Short mmCIF file of C-alpha atoms in Angstrom, two decimals:
data_model
loop_
_atom_site.label_atom_id
_atom_site.label_comp_id
_atom_site.label_asym_id
_atom_site.label_seq_id
_atom_site.Cartn_x
_atom_site.Cartn_y
_atom_site.Cartn_z
CA UNK D 1 -7.64 -5.17 24.05
CA UNK D 2 -10.56 -7.52 24.53
CA UNK D 3 -12.58 -9.21 21.79
CA UNK D 4 -15.71 -7.66 23.27
CA UNK D 5 -14.34 -4.20 22.64
CA UNK D 6 -13.99 -4.91 18.90
CA UNK D 7 -17.48 -6.44 18.79
CA UNK D 8 -18.77 -3.23 20.40
CA UNK D 9 -16.94 -1.26 17.71
CA UNK D 10 -18.45 -3.26 14.84
CA UNK D 11 -21.93 -3.04 16.36
CA UNK D 12 -21.53 0.77 16.25
CA UNK D 13 -19.80 0.95 12.87
CA UNK D 14 -22.44 -1.26 11.16
CA UNK D 15 -25.37 0.98 12.05
CA UNK D 16 -26.89 2.46 8.86
CA UNK D 17 -25.97 6.03 9.80
CA UNK D 18 -22.33 5.27 10.53
CA UNK D 19 -22.02 3.14 7.37
CA UNK D 20 -23.44 6.04 5.34
CA UNK D 21 -21.03 8.60 6.79
CA UNK D 22 -18.04 6.23 6.51
CA UNK D 23 -18.85 6.00 2.80
CA UNK D 24 -19.37 9.76 2.51
CA UNK D 25 -16.04 10.32 4.27
CA UNK D 26 -13.93 8.08 2.05
CA UNK D 27 -15.71 9.36 -1.10
CA UNK D 28 -15.14 13.00 -0.23
CA UNK D 29 -11.57 12.20 0.94
CA UNK D 30 -10.80 10.63 -2.43
CA UNK D 31 -12.17 13.65 -4.27
CA UNK D 32 -10.30 16.08 -2.00
CA UNK D 33 -7.06 14.15 -2.41
CA UNK D 34 -7.51 14.24 -6.18
CA UNK D 35 -7.70 18.04 -6.24
CA UNK D 36 -4.09 19.35 -6.40
CA UNK D 37 -3.11 21.61 -3.53
CA UNK D 38 -6.05 21.04 -1.18
CA UNK D 39 -4.99 17.96 0.81
CA UNK D 40 -6.48 16.20 3.81
CA UNK D 41 -5.87 19.01 6.36
CA UNK D 42 -7.84 21.54 4.34
CA UNK D 43 -10.48 18.91 3.46
CA UNK D 44 -11.09 17.98 7.11
CA UNK D 45 -11.17 21.68 8.08
CA UNK D 46 -13.69 22.55 5.35
CA UNK D 47 -16.02 19.65 6.19
CA UNK D 48 -15.67 19.85 9.97
CA UNK D 49 -18.75 22.13 10.32
CA UNK D 50 -20.85 19.55 8.47
CA UNK D 51 -20.38 17.16 11.40
CA UNK D 52 -21.99 19.42 13.98
CA UNK D 53 -25.21 17.90 15.22
CA UNK D 54 -23.93 14.37 14.56
CA UNK D 55 -23.07 11.98 17.39
CA UNK D 56 -19.34 12.29 18.11
CA UNK D 57 -18.56 8.75 16.92
CA UNK D 58 -20.32 9.38 13.57
CA UNK D 59 -18.45 12.65 13.13
CA UNK D 60 -15.06 11.02 13.85
CA UNK D 61 -15.83 8.15 11.47
CA UNK D 62 -16.53 10.62 8.72
CA UNK D 63 -13.46 12.79 9.43
CA UNK D 64 -11.17 9.75 9.62
CA UNK D 65 -12.63 8.52 6.30
CA UNK D 66 -11.76 11.88 4.72
CA UNK D 67 -8.22 11.55 6.09
CA UNK D 68 -7.28 8.09 4.82
CA UNK D 69 -9.43 8.54 1.70
CA UNK D 70 -7.39 11.57 0.74
CA UNK D 71 -4.22 9.51 1.02
CA UNK D 72 -5.38 7.52 -1.96
CA UNK D 73 -7.00 10.44 -3.82
CA UNK D 74 -3.65 12.15 -4.20
CA UNK D 75 -2.52 9.15 -6.23
CA UNK D 76 -4.92 9.95 -9.07
CA UNK D 77 -3.30 13.30 -9.93
CA UNK D 78 0.18 11.92 -9.31
CA UNK D 79 -0.36 9.19 -11.90
CA UNK D 80 -2.54 11.01 -14.43
CA UNK D 81 -1.09 14.53 -14.54
CA UNK D 82 2.23 14.25 -12.67
CA UNK D 83 0.89 16.54 -9.95
CA UNK D 84 0.61 15.25 -6.36
CA UNK D 85 -2.77 16.00 -4.88
CA UNK D 86 -0.99 16.43 -1.51
CA UNK D 87 2.57 16.17 -0.28
CA UNK D 88 2.38 12.52 0.76
CA UNK D 89 1.90 11.57 -2.91
CA UNK D 90 5.03 13.34 -4.20
CA UNK D 91 7.04 10.09 -4.49
CA UNK D 92 4.25 8.41 -6.47
CA UNK D 93 4.73 10.88 -9.33
CA UNK D 94 8.24 9.55 -10.01
CA UNK D 95 7.13 6.14 -11.26
CA UNK D 96 3.36 6.44 -11.48
CA UNK D 97 3.38 9.10 -14.18
CA UNK D 98 6.02 7.26 -16.16
CA UNK D 99 3.78 4.17 -16.08
CA UNK D 100 0.88 6.31 -17.34
CA UNK D 101 3.01 7.62 -20.23
CA UNK D 102 3.66 4.00 -21.21
CA UNK D 103 -0.07 3.23 -21.20
CA UNK D 104 -0.11 1.54 -17.77
CA UNK D 105 -2.00 4.20 -15.80
CA UNK D 106 -4.65 1.59 -14.91
CA UNK D 107 -2.10 -0.82 -13.39
CA UNK D 108 -0.48 2.01 -11.37
CA UNK D 109 -3.87 3.12 -9.99
CA UNK D 110 -4.91 -0.48 -9.33
CA UNK D 111 -1.72 -1.34 -7.45
CA UNK D 112 -1.99 1.86 -5.42
CA UNK D 113 -5.58 1.00 -4.46
CA UNK D 114 -4.78 -2.62 -3.51
CA UNK D 115 -1.56 -1.65 -1.72
CA UNK D 116 -3.39 1.04 0.23
CA UNK D 117 -6.10 -1.45 1.22
CA UNK D 118 -3.58 -4.03 2.49
CA UNK D 119 -1.56 -1.35 4.34
CA UNK D 120 -4.66 0.23 5.81
CA UNK D 121 -6.10 -3.04 7.05
CA UNK D 122 -2.83 -4.22 8.65
CA UNK D 123 -2.35 -0.78 10.24
CA UNK D 124 -5.80 -0.87 11.83
CA UNK D 125 -4.90 -4.21 13.44
CA UNK D 126 -1.69 -2.67 14.79
CA UNK D 127 -3.64 0.39 15.99
CA UNK D 128 -6.01 -1.90 17.86
CA UNK D 129 -3.10 -3.68 19.53
CA UNK D 130 -0.83 -0.72 20.33
CA UNK D 131 -3.19 2.07 21.45
CA UNK D 132 -4.89 0.52 24.53
CA UNK D 133 -1.70 -0.46 26.43
CA UNK D 134 -0.18 2.95 25.65
CA UNK D 135 -3.30 4.61 27.01
CA UNK D 136 -3.31 2.36 30.13
CA UNK D 137 0.23 3.48 30.87
CA UNK D 138 -0.63 7.11 30.30
CA UNK D 139 -3.64 6.98 32.67
CA UNK D 140 -1.18 7.21 35.59
CA UNK D 141 -0.07 10.65 34.41
CA UNK D 142 -0.51 13.68 36.59
CA UNK D 143 -0.39 17.41 35.68
CA UNK D 144 3.46 17.41 35.30
CA UNK D 145 3.34 14.51 32.85
CA UNK D 146 0.49 16.12 30.93
CA UNK D 147 2.50 19.35 30.73
CA UNK D 148 5.50 17.42 29.35
CA UNK D 149 3.27 15.67 26.79
CA UNK D 150 1.87 19.01 25.62
CA UNK D 151 5.40 20.41 25.25
CA UNK D 152 6.45 17.28 23.29
CA UNK D 153 3.47 17.60 20.93
CA UNK D 154 4.20 21.28 20.27
CA UNK D 155 7.92 20.94 19.75
CA UNK D 156 7.83 17.90 17.52
CA UNK D 157 5.09 19.20 15.25
CA UNK D 158 6.66 22.63 15.03
CA UNK D 159 10.09 21.28 14.22
CA UNK D 160 8.95 18.78 11.62
CA UNK D 161 6.22 20.70 9.80
CA UNK D 162 7.38 22.70 6.80
CA UNK D 163 10.83 23.42 5.45
CA UNK D 164 12.00 25.62 8.35
CA UNK D 165 12.13 24.59 11.97
CA UNK D 166 12.34 28.25 13.03
CA UNK D 167 9.20 29.15 11.12
CA UNK D 168 7.40 26.20 12.65
CA UNK D 169 8.41 27.18 16.18
CA UNK D 170 7.42 30.81 15.51
CA UNK D 171 3.95 29.70 14.43
CA UNK D 172 3.67 27.54 17.58
CA UNK D 173 4.48 30.63 19.73
CA UNK D 174 1.84 32.66 17.88
CA UNK D 175 -0.68 29.91 18.52
CA UNK D 176 0.16 29.84 22.21
CA UNK D 177 -0.36 33.60 22.41
CA UNK D 178 -3.72 33.35 20.62
CA UNK D 179 -4.68 30.59 23.07
CA UNK D 180 -4.43 32.98 26.02
CA UNK D 181 -7.28 35.16 24.66
CA UNK D 182 -10.41 34.96 26.81
CA UNK D 183 -11.23 34.46 30.49
CA UNK D 184 -8.46 33.15 32.73
CA UNK D 185 -9.87 29.85 33.96
CA UNK D 186 -8.20 30.11 37.36
CA UNK D 187 -8.51 33.84 38.14
CA UNK D 188 -11.63 34.71 36.15
CA UNK D 189 -10.03 37.83 34.63
CA UNK D 190 -10.37 38.64 30.92
CA UNK D 191 -7.15 38.60 28.88
CA UNK D 192 -6.50 40.28 25.52
CA UNK D 193 -10.20 40.70 24.77
CA UNK D 194 -10.01 44.48 24.07
CA UNK D 195 -13.51 44.78 25.58
CA UNK D 196 -14.96 42.63 22.80
CA UNK D 197 -17.58 40.27 24.28
CA UNK D 198 -17.09 37.82 21.40
CA UNK D 199 -13.56 37.15 22.65
CA UNK D 200 -14.44 36.36 26.25
CA UNK D 201 -14.60 32.63 25.38
CA UNK D 202 -11.38 32.90 23.36
CA UNK D 203 -10.89 32.27 19.68
CA UNK D 204 -12.88 29.29 18.53
CA UNK D 205 -10.86 26.58 16.92
CA UNK D 206 -13.22 26.07 13.96
CA UNK D 207 -13.03 29.48 12.21
CA UNK D 208 -9.27 29.67 12.75
CA UNK D 209 -8.71 26.17 11.31
CA UNK D 210 -11.06 26.76 8.35
CA UNK D 211 -9.36 30.08 7.63
CA UNK D 212 -5.77 28.88 7.85
CA UNK D 213 -6.09 25.42 6.31
CA UNK D 214 -8.98 25.73 3.90
CA UNK D 215 -9.48 29.32 2.78
CA UNK D 216 -5.77 30.19 2.87
CA UNK D 217 -4.83 27.10 0.84
CA UNK D 218 -7.63 27.66 -1.70
CA UNK D 219 -6.68 31.35 -2.15
CA UNK D 220 -3.11 30.28 -2.77
CA UNK D 221 -4.31 27.84 -5.44
CA UNK D 222 -6.24 30.65 -7.13
CA UNK D 223 -3.09 32.76 -6.99
CA UNK D 224 -0.85 30.00 -8.34
CA UNK D 225 -3.15 27.54 -10.11
CA UNK D 226 -1.93 24.03 -10.93
CA UNK D 227 -3.56 22.68 -14.04
CA UNK D 228 -2.69 20.03 -16.60
CA UNK D 229 -4.45 17.84 -19.10
CA UNK D 230 -5.00 14.46 -17.41
CA UNK D 231 -4.07 11.21 -19.11
CA UNK D 232 -7.20 9.11 -19.59
CA UNK D 233 -7.39 5.94 -17.56
CA UNK D 234 -9.71 3.20 -18.78
CA UNK D 235 -11.25 0.52 -16.59
CA UNK D 236 -9.37 -2.19 -18.50
CA UNK D 237 -5.95 -2.91 -17.15
CA UNK D 238 -6.68 -1.78 -13.58
CA UNK D 239 -5.72 -5.13 -12.06
CA UNK D 240 -1.96 -5.67 -11.78
CA UNK D 241 -0.41 -8.65 -13.55
CA UNK D 242 1.23 -11.60 -11.79
CA UNK D 243 4.62 -10.09 -12.53
CA UNK D 244 3.45 -6.79 -11.02
CA UNK D 245 2.54 -8.65 -7.86
CA UNK D 246 5.86 -10.41 -7.70
CA UNK D 247 7.67 -7.08 -8.10
CA UNK D 248 5.49 -5.11 -5.68
CA UNK D 249 4.71 -7.45 -2.78
CA UNK D 250 7.90 -6.62 -0.90
CA UNK D 251 7.28 -2.89 -1.41
CA UNK D 252 3.77 -3.20 0.03
CA UNK D 253 5.04 -5.06 3.12
CA UNK D 254 7.99 -2.72 3.77
CA UNK D 255 5.91 0.38 3.02
CA UNK D 256 3.23 -0.72 5.50
CA UNK D 257 5.79 -1.28 8.29
CA UNK D 258 7.65 1.97 7.65
CA UNK D 259 4.46 3.98 7.24
CA UNK D 260 2.83 2.77 10.43
CA UNK D 261 5.81 3.34 12.70
CA UNK D 262 6.77 6.67 11.16
CA UNK D 263 3.13 7.76 11.39
CA UNK D 264 3.22 7.09 15.14
CA UNK D 265 5.96 9.69 15.61
CA UNK D 266 4.31 13.04 16.44
CA UNK D 267 5.04 15.45 13.60
CA UNK D 268 6.54 12.95 11.17
CA UNK D 269 3.46 12.16 9.08
CA UNK D 270 2.72 10.47 5.78
CA UNK D 271 5.06 12.60 3.69
CA UNK D 272 8.18 11.49 5.52
CA UNK D 273 6.87 7.91 5.56
CA UNK D 274 6.42 7.86 1.77
CA UNK D 275 9.94 9.32 1.22
CA UNK D 276 11.52 6.72 3.52
CA UNK D 277 9.56 3.86 1.93
CA UNK D 278 10.58 4.86 -1.60
CA UNK D 279 14.22 5.29 -0.58
CA UNK D 280 14.22 1.94 1.22
CA UNK D 281 12.66 0.18 -1.72
CA UNK D 282 15.21 1.60 -4.10
CA UNK D 283 18.02 0.59 -1.80
CA UNK D 284 16.93 -3.05 -1.50
CA UNK D 285 15.87 -3.42 -5.13
CA UNK D 286 17.83 -5.63 -7.56
CA UNK D 287 17.19 -3.02 -10.23
CA UNK D 288 17.57 0.40 -8.57
CA UNK D 289 18.44 2.01 -11.89
CA UNK D 290 14.86 1.39 -13.07
CA UNK D 291 13.33 3.59 -10.35
CA UNK D 292 11.98 6.77 -11.85
CA UNK D 293 11.27 5.09 -15.18
CA UNK D 294 7.97 3.43 -14.31
CA UNK D 295 8.53 0.55 -11.84
CA UNK D 296 5.45 -0.84 -10.11
CA UNK D 297 7.25 -1.11 -6.76
CA UNK D 298 8.01 2.62 -6.95
CA UNK D 299 4.23 3.13 -6.75
CA UNK D 300 3.39 0.34 -4.29
CA UNK D 301 5.87 1.27 -1.54
CA UNK D 302 5.07 4.99 -1.02
CA UNK D 303 1.33 4.45 -1.48
CA UNK D 304 1.30 1.69 1.15
CA UNK D 305 3.40 3.89 3.46
CA UNK D 306 1.25 6.98 3.31
CA UNK D 307 -1.95 5.02 3.96
CA UNK D 308 -0.39 3.15 6.89
CA UNK D 309 0.99 6.43 8.30
CA UNK D 310 -2.49 7.99 8.38
CA UNK D 311 -3.59 5.13 10.66
CA UNK D 312 -0.40 5.18 12.76
CA UNK D 313 -0.90 8.92 13.35
CA UNK D 314 -4.14 8.14 15.20
CA UNK D 315 -2.27 6.26 17.96
CA UNK D 316 -0.65 9.33 19.61
CA UNK D 317 -3.85 11.30 18.99
CA UNK D 318 -6.22 8.80 20.62
CA UNK D 319 -3.88 7.42 23.33
CA UNK D 320 -1.94 10.53 24.35
CA UNK D 321 -3.76 13.52 22.87
CA UNK D 322 -0.74 14.37 20.66
CA UNK D 323 -1.41 14.79 16.95
CA UNK D 324 0.88 12.89 14.58
CA UNK D 325 0.18 15.16 11.62
CA UNK D 326 -1.42 18.43 10.54
CA UNK D 327 -4.68 16.61 9.82
CA UNK D 328 -4.81 14.94 13.21
CA UNK D 329 -4.17 18.39 14.73
CA UNK D 330 -7.48 19.44 13.18
CA UNK D 331 -9.09 16.21 14.43
CA UNK D 332 -7.75 16.94 17.94
CA UNK D 333 -9.64 20.24 17.85
CA UNK D 334 -12.71 18.41 16.62
CA UNK D 335 -12.64 16.07 19.64
CA UNK D 336 -12.59 19.07 21.98
CA UNK D 337 -15.47 20.67 20.08
CA UNK D 338 -17.49 17.49 20.66
CA UNK D 339 -16.83 17.85 24.38
CA UNK D 340 -14.26 15.06 24.72
CA UNK D 341 -10.82 15.23 26.28
CA UNK D 342 -8.27 13.62 23.91
CA UNK D 343 -5.75 11.48 25.69
CA UNK D 344 -5.43 8.39 27.92
CA UNK D 345 -8.93 8.57 29.40
CA UNK D 346 -10.66 8.75 26.04
CA UNK D 347 -10.80 4.98 25.63
CA UNK D 348 -12.32 4.41 29.09
CA UNK D 349 -14.72 7.38 29.10
CA UNK D 350 -15.78 7.13 25.45
CA UNK D 351 -15.12 3.53 24.34
CA UNK D 352 -17.86 3.84 21.71
CA UNK D 353 -15.91 6.58 19.94
CA UNK D 354 -12.54 4.76 19.93
CA UNK D 355 -13.76 1.25 19.07
CA UNK D 356 -16.43 2.50 16.70
CA UNK D 357 -13.69 4.46 14.83
CA UNK D 358 -11.35 1.46 14.74
CA UNK D 359 -14.06 -0.85 13.38
CA UNK D 360 -15.16 1.73 10.82
CA UNK D 361 -11.63 1.85 9.41
CA UNK D 362 -11.84 -1.81 8.46
CA UNK D 363 -15.09 -1.07 6.64
CA UNK D 364 -13.74 2.19 5.16
CA UNK D 365 -10.72 0.46 3.63
CA UNK D 366 -13.02 -2.03 1.90
CA UNK D 367 -15.15 0.85 0.63
CA UNK D 368 -12.02 2.61 -0.70
CA UNK D 369 -10.98 -0.50 -2.61
CA UNK D 370 -14.43 -0.91 -4.15
CA UNK D 371 -14.60 2.82 -5.02
CA UNK D 372 -11.15 3.34 -6.36
CA UNK D 373 -10.71 0.40 -8.72
CA UNK D 374 -13.66 1.10 -11.05
CA UNK D 375 -14.15 4.84 -10.38
CA UNK D 376 -10.62 6.20 -10.83
CA UNK D 377 -11.44 7.59 -14.29
CA UNK D 378 -14.55 9.31 -12.86
CA UNK D 379 -12.56 10.95 -10.07
CA UNK D 380 -9.99 12.08 -12.59
CA UNK D 381 -12.71 13.89 -14.56
CA UNK D 382 -13.17 16.29 -11.60
CA UNK D 383 -9.85 17.76 -12.61
CA UNK D 384 -11.52 19.23 -15.70
CA UNK D 385 -13.67 21.59 -13.57
CA UNK D 386 -12.03 25.06 -13.73
CA UNK D 387 -10.48 26.12 -10.42
CA UNK D 388 -12.05 29.55 -10.89
CA UNK D 389 -15.44 27.86 -10.44
CA UNK D 390 -14.56 25.05 -8.01
CA UNK D 391 -12.66 27.02 -5.36
CA UNK D 392 -15.25 29.80 -4.74
CA UNK D 393 -17.90 27.08 -4.26
CA UNK D 394 -15.74 25.32 -1.65
CA UNK D 395 -15.00 28.58 0.17
CA UNK D 396 -18.72 29.44 0.23
CA UNK D 397 -19.57 26.05 1.71
CA UNK D 398 -16.83 26.48 4.34
CA UNK D 399 -18.10 29.93 5.43
CA UNK D 400 -21.69 28.68 5.64
CA UNK D 401 -20.47 25.90 7.91
CA UNK D 402 -18.55 28.33 10.09
CA UNK D 403 -21.66 30.53 10.46
CA UNK D 404 -23.89 27.54 11.33
CA UNK D 405 -21.52 26.48 14.13
CA UNK D 406 -22.83 29.23 16.48
CA UNK D 407 -24.92 31.35 14.07
CA UNK D 408 -22.22 33.98 14.48
CA UNK D 409 -21.10 36.48 11.84
CA UNK D 410 -18.14 37.22 14.10
CA UNK D 411 -16.84 33.69 13.46
CA UNK D 412 -17.27 34.20 9.72
CA UNK D 413 -15.16 37.35 10.04
CA UNK D 414 -12.53 35.44 12.03
CA UNK D 415 -12.42 32.76 9.31
CA UNK D 416 -12.01 35.41 6.58
CA UNK D 417 -9.26 37.23 8.47
CA UNK D 418 -7.37 33.99 9.17
CA UNK D 419 -7.95 32.99 5.56
CA UNK D 420 -6.00 36.07 4.50
CA UNK D 421 -3.34 35.31 7.11
CA UNK D 422 -3.18 31.70 5.90
CA UNK D 423 -2.66 32.85 2.34
CA UNK D 424 0.26 35.08 3.35
CA UNK D 425 1.71 32.27 5.47
CA UNK D 426 1.46 29.85 2.53
CA UNK D 427 3.06 32.42 0.26
CA UNK D 428 6.08 32.79 2.51
CA UNK D 429 6.38 29.20 3.69
CA UNK D 430 4.99 29.47 7.25
CA UNK D 431 3.22 26.22 8.24
CA UNK D 432 -0.32 26.59 9.69
CA UNK D 433 -0.38 23.25 11.62
CA UNK D 434 1.82 24.40 14.55
CA UNK D 435 -0.34 27.50 15.05
CA UNK D 436 -3.60 25.54 15.11
CA UNK D 437 -2.11 22.84 17.34
CA UNK D 438 -0.79 25.46 19.80
CA UNK D 439 -4.17 27.18 19.85
CA UNK D 440 -5.82 23.88 20.87
CA UNK D 441 -3.10 22.65 23.26
CA UNK D 442 -2.19 26.05 24.70
CA UNK D 443 -5.00 26.26 27.29
CA UNK D 444 -4.40 22.60 28.30
CA UNK D 445 -0.67 23.29 28.58
CA UNK D 446 -1.24 26.38 30.72
CA UNK D 447 -3.68 24.53 32.99
CA UNK D 448 -1.28 21.62 33.50
CA UNK D 449 1.60 24.02 34.16
CA UNK D 450 -0.28 25.99 36.78
CA UNK D 451 -1.65 22.87 38.45
CA UNK D 452 1.84 21.38 38.61
CA UNK D 453 3.29 24.54 40.18
CA UNK D 454 0.47 24.55 42.75
CA UNK D 455 1.33 20.93 43.60
CA UNK D 456 5.02 21.85 44.13
CA UNK D 457 4.32 25.20 45.84
CA UNK D 458 5.87 27.06 42.93
CA UNK D 459 8.96 24.90 42.42
CA UNK D 460 9.70 23.92 38.77
CA UNK D 461 11.74 20.97 40.05
CA UNK D 462 8.55 18.85 39.92
CA UNK D 463 9.03 18.48 36.17
CA UNK D 464 12.48 16.89 36.47
CA UNK D 465 12.09 14.97 39.72
CA UNK D 466 9.21 12.91 38.35
CA UNK D 467 10.89 10.33 36.01
CA UNK D 468 8.20 10.18 33.30
CA UNK D 469 7.86 13.93 32.88
CA UNK D 470 11.65 14.31 32.92
CA UNK D 471 12.09 11.73 30.11
CA UNK D 472 9.33 13.30 27.98
CA UNK D 473 10.79 16.79 28.41
CA UNK D 474 14.23 15.47 27.44
CA UNK D 475 12.75 14.01 24.26
CA UNK D 476 11.05 17.33 23.55
CA UNK D 477 14.33 19.19 24.03
CA UNK D 478 16.08 16.79 21.67
CA UNK D 479 13.34 17.32 19.08
CA UNK D 480 14.25 21.02 19.06
CA UNK D 481 18.00 20.90 19.59
CA UNK D 482 19.01 18.10 17.20
CA UNK D 483 17.49 19.71 14.06
CA UNK D 484 19.00 23.04 15.13
CA UNK D 485 22.45 21.41 15.44
CA UNK D 486 22.03 19.77 12.02
CA UNK D 487 20.97 23.11 10.51
CA UNK D 488 23.97 24.86 12.07
CA UNK D 489 26.36 22.22 10.72
CA UNK D 490 24.87 22.53 7.25
CA UNK D 491 25.27 26.30 7.30
CA UNK D 492 28.87 26.06 8.52
CA UNK D 493 29.70 23.45 5.84
CA UNK D 494 28.15 25.65 3.15
CA UNK D 495 30.19 28.65 4.29
CA UNK D 496 33.36 26.55 4.32
CA UNK D 497 32.70 25.43 0.74
CA UNK D 498 31.93 28.98 -0.35
CA UNK D 499 35.19 30.26 1.06
#
């Protein structure tokens, strides 16, 4: 990293247009995070069509703002109505809601905002330091190494998304199959198009993502609505006391470190980071028995962790082209829609996008702090809008965006069909992220595989004789086998106890 790169980033981020869309992103992200059940993945998918026509750097600034803005937005519902806006805020409910019941909702929301700001800022510094050297190393990769990276991205996300590894892997296979639809890039022959001219270019990422993530999730929330009467949070008492700071400063520091490094692991994400941060804080605390009764560190640690994880997840996305979460899987597809190849060459071929995004995250975290301290009660009032009114409006906006992408009613039909599929998947616990990720990575994986086999005259040994690809494939195999072994041991132990 050179200082000039960061100056380039700030010169881009401080343009009026990019400042405006950074603000719009964090504002919408906070609102989306505050709506129970929607979450950052659905939010980014719904608003992705809005970014078409924007310069790629402006679009990515807005989408990233939605991502880390939603990390804080989920705190509002966790504290005020004991309902996490998204899964990464589950741990915040344990102590945040108890603080609200004791009249300290303001302090809980204030500490979450300040902790998220500190964690986000430190994580951006770490992103700036870690991503370029990782990308420089990955530039030396050839087709076999790219193939191994694609396999790693698929296996880790599929095995760590959702409650069932098998369901995740199944969805990844379905995504790979859907990715083969269209013209074979090497032979020029149509595949699985059923003589439909709309399928010659394959299934577009956008309608599939909007259908699975946004429409499917919203239909599920109509089917099983989550409503509660929010506790009112007044502006007074939003700033933590000195004792709060003494109790929470260690949690903020440990949560930031845990969140950033867990976020870097493909497939781990903010949810796992917040769980680990809360468990760690309880383990090192001098008063572990107080956790779950309204301790300030029980709010600070997971909130710092989930915000740091959202930044850490951008490292494998920007440097290697591997998403670190379901939301970055959607952002990976967005990069391809803007005509950019995610991965090691992104920083050298599009430095304005990478460094503009990094600089905008400094600014966005300041915006979040300014927004969330005084406006938390305003955001909470959105919860009073009936879901029966709110959700149809969001679905309508999403479908208009899908249509405007290519002025295609066929894409609208695809979004509606995948919305129904997404609803059924949500109902039965099948995660959508592996499917969408496989749909995006599938063509790249196939291309790298076929190029590698051409290089080796058809011999698959090329994947294990090249050290880097062999190591990556070994890690990918472990990502599948180790959870399977743990699952088998659990089942055997349960049977032994039952008998």
